[in-house]
PDB file of C-alpha atoms in Angstrom:
ATOM      1  CA  MET A   1       2.181   5.312  -6.224  1.00  0.00           C
ATOM      2  CA  THR A   2       1.960   8.721  -6.167  1.00  0.00           C
ATOM      3  CA  GLU A   3      -1.493   9.242  -7.563  1.00  0.00           C
ATOM      4  CA  LEU A   4      -4.941   7.835  -6.876  1.00  0.00           C
ATOM      5  CA  GLN A   5      -7.169   8.088  -9.466  1.00  0.00           C
ATOM      6  CA  LYS A   6     -10.921   8.766  -9.333  1.00  0.00           C
ATOM      7  CA  ASN A   7     -11.679   5.286 -11.118  1.00  0.00           C
ATOM      8  CA  PRO A   8     -11.576   1.975  -9.008  1.00  0.00           C
ATOM      9  CA  LEU A   9      -8.213   0.364  -8.682  1.00  0.00           C
ATOM     10  CA  ASN A  10      -8.396  -2.744 -10.891  1.00  0.00           C
ATOM     11  CA  TYR A  11      -6.848  -6.408  -9.826  1.00  0.00           C
ATOM     12  CA  THR A  12      -3.414  -5.449 -12.278  1.00  0.00           C
ATOM     13  CA  GLN A  13      -3.216  -1.976 -10.116  1.00  0.00           C
ATOM     14  CA  VAL A  14      -3.473  -3.223  -7.015  1.00  0.00           C
ATOM     15  CA  SER A  15      -0.804  -6.263  -7.568  1.00  0.00           C
ATOM     16  CA  VAL A  16       1.796  -3.091  -8.553  1.00  0.00           C
ATOM     17  CA  ILE A  17       1.000  -1.746  -5.223  1.00  0.00           C
ATOM     18  CA  ALA A  18       1.401  -5.205  -3.640  1.00  0.00           C
ATOM     19  CA  ASP A  19       4.682  -5.978  -5.330  1.00  0.00           C
ATOM     20  CA  ASP A  20       6.331  -2.595  -4.765  1.00  0.00           C
ATOM     21  CA  ILE A  21       4.942  -3.212  -0.824  1.00  0.00           C
ATOM     22  CA  LEU A  22       6.903  -6.288  -0.947  1.00  0.00           C
ATOM     23  CA  LYS A  23       9.784  -5.241  -2.519  1.00  0.00           C
ATOM     24  CA  ASN A  24      10.491  -2.013  -0.179  1.00  0.00           C
ATOM     25  CA  VAL A  25       9.110  -3.082   2.848  1.00  0.00           C
ATOM     26  CA  GLU A  26      10.236  -5.381   5.606  1.00  0.00           C
ATOM     27  CA  PHE A  27       8.080  -7.318   7.606  1.00  0.00           C
ATOM     28  CA  ASP A  28       6.790 -10.653   9.422  1.00  0.00           C
ATOM     29  CA  ALA A  29       3.118 -10.013   9.440  1.00  0.00           C
ATOM     30  CA  LEU A  30       1.242  -7.664   7.344  1.00  0.00           C
ATOM     31  CA  ARG A  31      -2.607  -6.289   8.895  1.00  0.00           C
ATOM     32  CA  ILE A  32      -4.507  -4.555   6.378  1.00  0.00           C
ATOM     33  CA  VAL A  33      -7.537  -2.326   7.746  1.00  0.00           C
ATOM     34  CA  PHE A  34     -10.379  -1.820   5.845  1.00  0.00           C
ATOM     35  CA  ASN A  35     -14.347  -1.392   6.152  1.00  0.00           C
ATOM     36  CA  LYS A  36     -16.081  -4.665   5.473  1.00  0.00           C
ATOM     37  CA  PHE A  37     -19.075  -4.302   3.198  1.00  0.00           C
ATOM     38  CA  GLN A  38     -22.623  -5.648   5.340  1.00  0.00           C
ATOM     39  CA  SER A  39     -25.233  -3.448   3.878  1.00  0.00           C
ATOM     40  CA  VAL A  40     -25.974  -0.264   2.354  1.00  0.00           C
ATOM     41  CA  VAL A  41     -26.323   1.346   5.609  1.00  0.00           C
ATOM     42  CA  SER A  42     -23.528  -0.576   7.530  1.00  0.00           C
ATOM     43  CA  PHE A  43     -19.821  -1.609   7.571  1.00  0.00           C
ATOM     44  CA  ILE A  44     -17.601  -3.641   9.786  1.00  0.00           C
ATOM     45  CA  PRO A  45     -13.979  -2.036  10.635  1.00  0.00           C
ATOM     46  CA  THR A  46     -11.814  -5.615   9.856  1.00  0.00           C
ATOM     47  CA  MET A  47      -7.986  -6.416   9.593  1.00  0.00           C
ATOM     48  CA  ALA A  48      -6.427  -8.926   7.695  1.00  0.00           C
ATOM     49  CA  THR A  49      -3.306 -10.241   8.263  1.00  0.00           C
ATOM     50  CA  VAL A  50      -1.155 -11.172   5.820  1.00  0.00           C
ATOM     51  CA  LEU A  51       2.345 -13.002   6.479  1.00  0.00           C
ATOM     52  CA  SER A  52       5.555 -12.393   4.447  1.00  0.00           C
ATOM     53  CA  PRO A  53       6.931 -14.867   2.165  1.00  0.00           C
ATOM     54  CA  GLU A  54       9.551 -15.246   4.532  1.00  0.00           C
ATOM     55  CA  ALA A  55       7.798 -15.983   7.365  1.00  0.00           C
ATOM     56  CA  VAL A  56       5.534 -18.460   5.388  1.00  0.00           C
ATOM     57  CA  GLU A  57       9.037 -20.198   4.241  1.00  0.00           C
ATOM     58  CA  ARG A  58      10.120 -20.240   7.766  1.00  0.00           C
ATOM     59  CA  GLU A  59       6.800 -21.808   9.085  1.00  0.00           C
ATOM     60  CA  SER A  60       7.274 -24.038   6.150  1.00  0.00           C
ATOM     61  CA  GLU A  61      10.940 -25.416   6.900  1.00  0.00           C
ATOM     62  CA  SER A  62       9.809 -25.643  10.820  1.00  0.00           C
ATOM     63  CA  GLY A  63       7.096 -28.394  10.284  1.00  0.00           C
ATOM     64  CA  GLY A  64       4.263 -26.164  11.110  1.00  0.00           C
ATOM     65  CA  LYS A  65       0.955 -26.505   8.827  1.00  0.00           C
ATOM     66  CA  LEU A  66       2.782 -25.474   5.711  1.00  0.00           C
ATOM     67  CA  GLY A  67       5.305 -28.822   6.049  1.00  0.00           C
ATOM     68  CA  ASP A  68       2.386 -30.797   4.121  1.00  0.00           C
ATOM     69  CA  LEU A  69       3.423 -29.348   0.855  1.00  0.00           C
ATOM     70  CA  ASP A  70       6.178 -31.991   0.858  1.00  0.00           C
ATOM     71  CA  SER A  71       3.020 -34.590  -0.118  1.00  0.00           C
ATOM     72  CA  TYR A  72       2.192 -32.902  -2.942  1.00  0.00           C
ATOM     73  CA  GLU A  73       3.730 -33.137  -6.599  1.00  0.00           C
ATOM     74  CA  ILE A  74       3.352 -30.258  -9.053  1.00  0.00           C
ATOM     75  CA  GLU A  75       4.522 -30.543 -12.471  1.00  0.00           C
ATOM     76  CA  GLY A  76       6.721 -28.150 -13.586  1.00  0.00           C
ATOM     77  CA  ALA A  77       7.213 -26.530 -10.378  1.00  0.00           C
ATOM     78  CA  GLU A  78      10.286 -25.023  -9.054  1.00  0.00           C
ATOM     79  CA  SER A  79      11.092 -25.727  -6.051  1.00  0.00           C
ATOM     80  CA  LYS A  80       9.091 -25.571  -2.588  1.00  0.00           C
ATOM     81  CA  SER A  81      10.280 -21.895  -1.427  1.00  0.00           C
ATOM     82  CA  GLU A  82       9.974 -20.862  -5.019  1.00  0.00           C
ATOM     83  CA  ILE A  83       6.479 -22.069  -5.191  1.00  0.00           C
ATOM     84  CA  LEU A  84       5.378 -20.680  -1.843  1.00  0.00           C
ATOM     85  CA  GLN A  85       7.211 -17.447  -2.488  1.00  0.00           C
ATOM     86  CA  ASN A  86       4.571 -17.434  -5.829  1.00  0.00           C
ATOM     87  CA  LEU A  87       1.760 -18.170  -3.628  1.00  0.00           C
ATOM     88  CA  THR A  88       2.390 -15.490  -0.852  1.00  0.00           C
ATOM     89  CA  GLU A  89       2.589 -13.082  -3.537  1.00  0.00           C
ATOM     90  CA  PHE A  90      -0.423 -13.603  -4.917  1.00  0.00           C
ATOM     91  CA  GLN A  91      -2.116 -14.136  -1.741  1.00  0.00           C
ATOM     92  CA  PHE A  92      -1.259 -10.834  -0.324  1.00  0.00           C
ATOM     93  CA  SER A  93      -2.388  -9.048  -3.695  1.00  0.00           C
ATOM     94  CA  CYS A  94      -5.494 -10.758  -3.435  1.00  0.00           C
ATOM     95  CA  VAL A  95      -6.221  -9.714  -0.076  1.00  0.00           C
ATOM     96  CA  LEU A  96      -5.307  -6.297  -0.995  1.00  0.00           C
ATOM     97  CA  PHE A  97      -7.328  -6.478  -3.492  1.00  0.00           C
ATOM     98  CA  ASN A  98     -10.411  -7.844  -1.478  1.00  0.00           C
ATOM     99  CA  ALA A  99     -10.171  -4.882   0.924  1.00  0.00           C
ATOM    100  CA  VAL A 100      -9.934  -2.516  -1.402  1.00  0.00           C
ATOM    101  CA  LEU A 101     -13.269  -3.685  -3.176  1.00  0.00           C
ATOM    102  CA  GLU A 102     -14.839  -4.069   0.619  1.00  0.00           C
ATOM    103  CA  ASN A 103     -14.003  -0.661   1.202  1.00  0.00           C
ATOM    104  CA  ALA A 104     -15.179   1.325  -1.996  1.00  0.00           C
ATOM    105  CA  CYS A 105     -18.585  -1.210  -1.442  1.00  0.00           C
ATOM    106  CA  SER A 106     -18.671   0.361   1.838  1.00  0.00           C
ATOM    107  CA  GLU A 107     -18.294   3.828   0.718  1.00  0.00           C
ATOM    108  CA  GLN A 108     -20.740   3.594  -1.935  1.00  0.00           C
ATOM    109  CA  GLY A 109     -23.213   2.352   0.539  1.00  0.00           C
ATOM    110  CA  ALA A 110     -22.336   5.653   2.956  1.00  0.00           C
ATOM    111  CA  ARG A 111     -22.592   7.489  -0.225  1.00  0.00           C
ATOM    112  CA  MET A 112     -26.159   6.260  -1.267  1.00  0.00           C
ATOM    113  CA  SER A 113     -27.549   6.414   1.920  1.00  0.00           C
ATOM    114  CA  ALA A 114     -26.528   9.930   2.988  1.00  0.00           C
ATOM    115  CA  MET A 115     -27.894  11.160  -0.615  1.00  0.00           C
ATOM    116  CA  ASP A 116     -30.859   9.223   0.412  1.00  0.00           C
ATOM    117  CA  SER A 117     -31.371  11.640   4.090  1.00  0.00           C
ATOM    118  CA  SER A 118     -30.026  14.474   1.568  1.00  0.00           C
ATOM    119  CA  SER A 119     -33.343  14.025  -0.844  1.00  0.00           C
ATOM    120  CA  ARG A 120     -35.506  13.107   1.967  1.00  0.00           C
ATOM    121  CA  ASN A 121     -34.762  16.293   3.842  1.00  0.00           C
ATOM    122  CA  ALA A 122     -35.129  18.402   0.722  1.00  0.00           C
ATOM    123  CA  GLY A 123     -38.544  16.766  -0.211  1.00  0.00           C
ATOM    124  CA  GLU A 124     -39.639  17.416   3.767  1.00  0.00           C
ATOM    125  CA  MET A 125     -38.171  21.263   3.688  1.00  0.00           C
ATOM    126  CA  LEU A 126     -39.878  21.875   0.416  1.00  0.00           C
ATOM    127  CA  ASP A 127     -43.221  20.757   1.878  1.00  0.00           C
ATOM    128  CA  ARG A 128     -42.872  22.871   4.428  1.00  0.00           C
ATOM    129  CA  LEU A 129     -41.757  26.241   2.315  1.00  0.00           C
ATOM    130  CA  THR A 130     -45.209  25.207   0.599  1.00  0.00           C
ATOM    131  CA  LEU A 131     -47.200  25.245   3.389  1.00  0.00           C
ATOM    132  CA  THR A 132     -45.792  28.378   4.571  1.00  0.00           C
ATOM    133  CA  TYR A 133     -46.116  30.139   1.191  1.00  0.00           C
ATOM    134  CA  ASN A 134     -49.699  28.950   0.970  1.00  0.00           C
ATOM    135  CA  ARG A 135     -50.590  30.432   4.620  1.00  0.00           C
ATOM    136  CA  THR A 136     -49.086  33.726   3.866  1.00  0.00           C
ATOM    137  CA  ARG A 137     -50.531  33.920   0.519  1.00  0.00           C
ATOM    138  CA  GLN A 138     -53.920  32.960   1.857  1.00  0.00           C
ATOM    139  CA  ALA A 139     -53.284  35.397   5.209  1.00  0.00           C
ATOM    140  CA  SER A 140     -52.745  38.292   2.387  1.00  0.00           C
ATOM    141  CA  ILE A 141     -56.099  37.184   0.287  1.00  0.00           C
ATOM    142  CA  THR A 142     -57.985  37.477   3.253  1.00  0.00           C
ATOM    143  CA  THR A 143     -56.648  40.777   4.430  1.00  0.00           C
ATOM    144  CA  GLU A 144     -57.564  42.061   1.044  1.00  0.00           C
ATOM    145  CA  LEU A 145     -60.972  40.918   1.000  1.00  0.00           C
ATOM    146  CA  ILE A 146     -61.419  42.504   5.169  1.00  0.00           C
ATOM    147  CA  GLU A 147     -60.578  45.882   3.319  1.00  0.00           C
ATOM    148  CA  ILE A 148     -63.062  45.713   0.435  1.00  0.00           C
ATOM    149  CA  ILE A 149     -65.731  44.467   2.514  1.00  0.00           C
ATOM    150  CA  SER A 150     -64.804  47.172   5.083  1.00  0.00           C
ATOM    151  CA  GLY A 151     -64.663  50.048   2.135  1.00  0.00           C
ATOM    152  CA  ALA A 152     -68.000  48.697   0.970  1.00  0.00           C
ATOM    153  CA  SER A 153     -69.725  48.896   4.275  1.00  0.00           C
ATOM    154  CA  ALA A 154     -68.329  52.363   4.553  1.00  0.00           C
ATOM    155  CA  LEU A 155     -69.880  53.400   1.620  1.00  0.00           C
ATOM    156  CA  GLU A 156     -73.470  52.053   2.255  1.00  0.00           C
ATOM    157  CA  GLY A 157     -73.478  53.662   5.859  1.00  0.00           C
TER     158      GLY A 157
END
């Protein structure tokens, strides 16, 4: 992928990216770092770890947590290694898509918060400028009144 667009990525696009990573990058465990959305004003830096399909297969063959897959019968299924391969690829694309969505939510929250602060600051600035304008105008009117009264007093006296 050489170009990223302004529109948010959808699952199909993320799946293509995930497939490209799986084909072109050798890894045992891949760590995806992203901002996890908490609220409009807060997000948490988070790291998700995904094992490569080869690492999952090694784990399965060594009788680890994935060794129990033999106890399940899957109709029309390929071999155990192909099932693990497909599930691992699907899990990787789902984790990557989740990271993209969480990061996008965090970005929108930060933008909303920044725009809210900006709008509030602009309102306060407008209030201060209005007050300054009114004080200046009042001082100008007061000066004119003093000049008129002084001129009238000079004519009478």
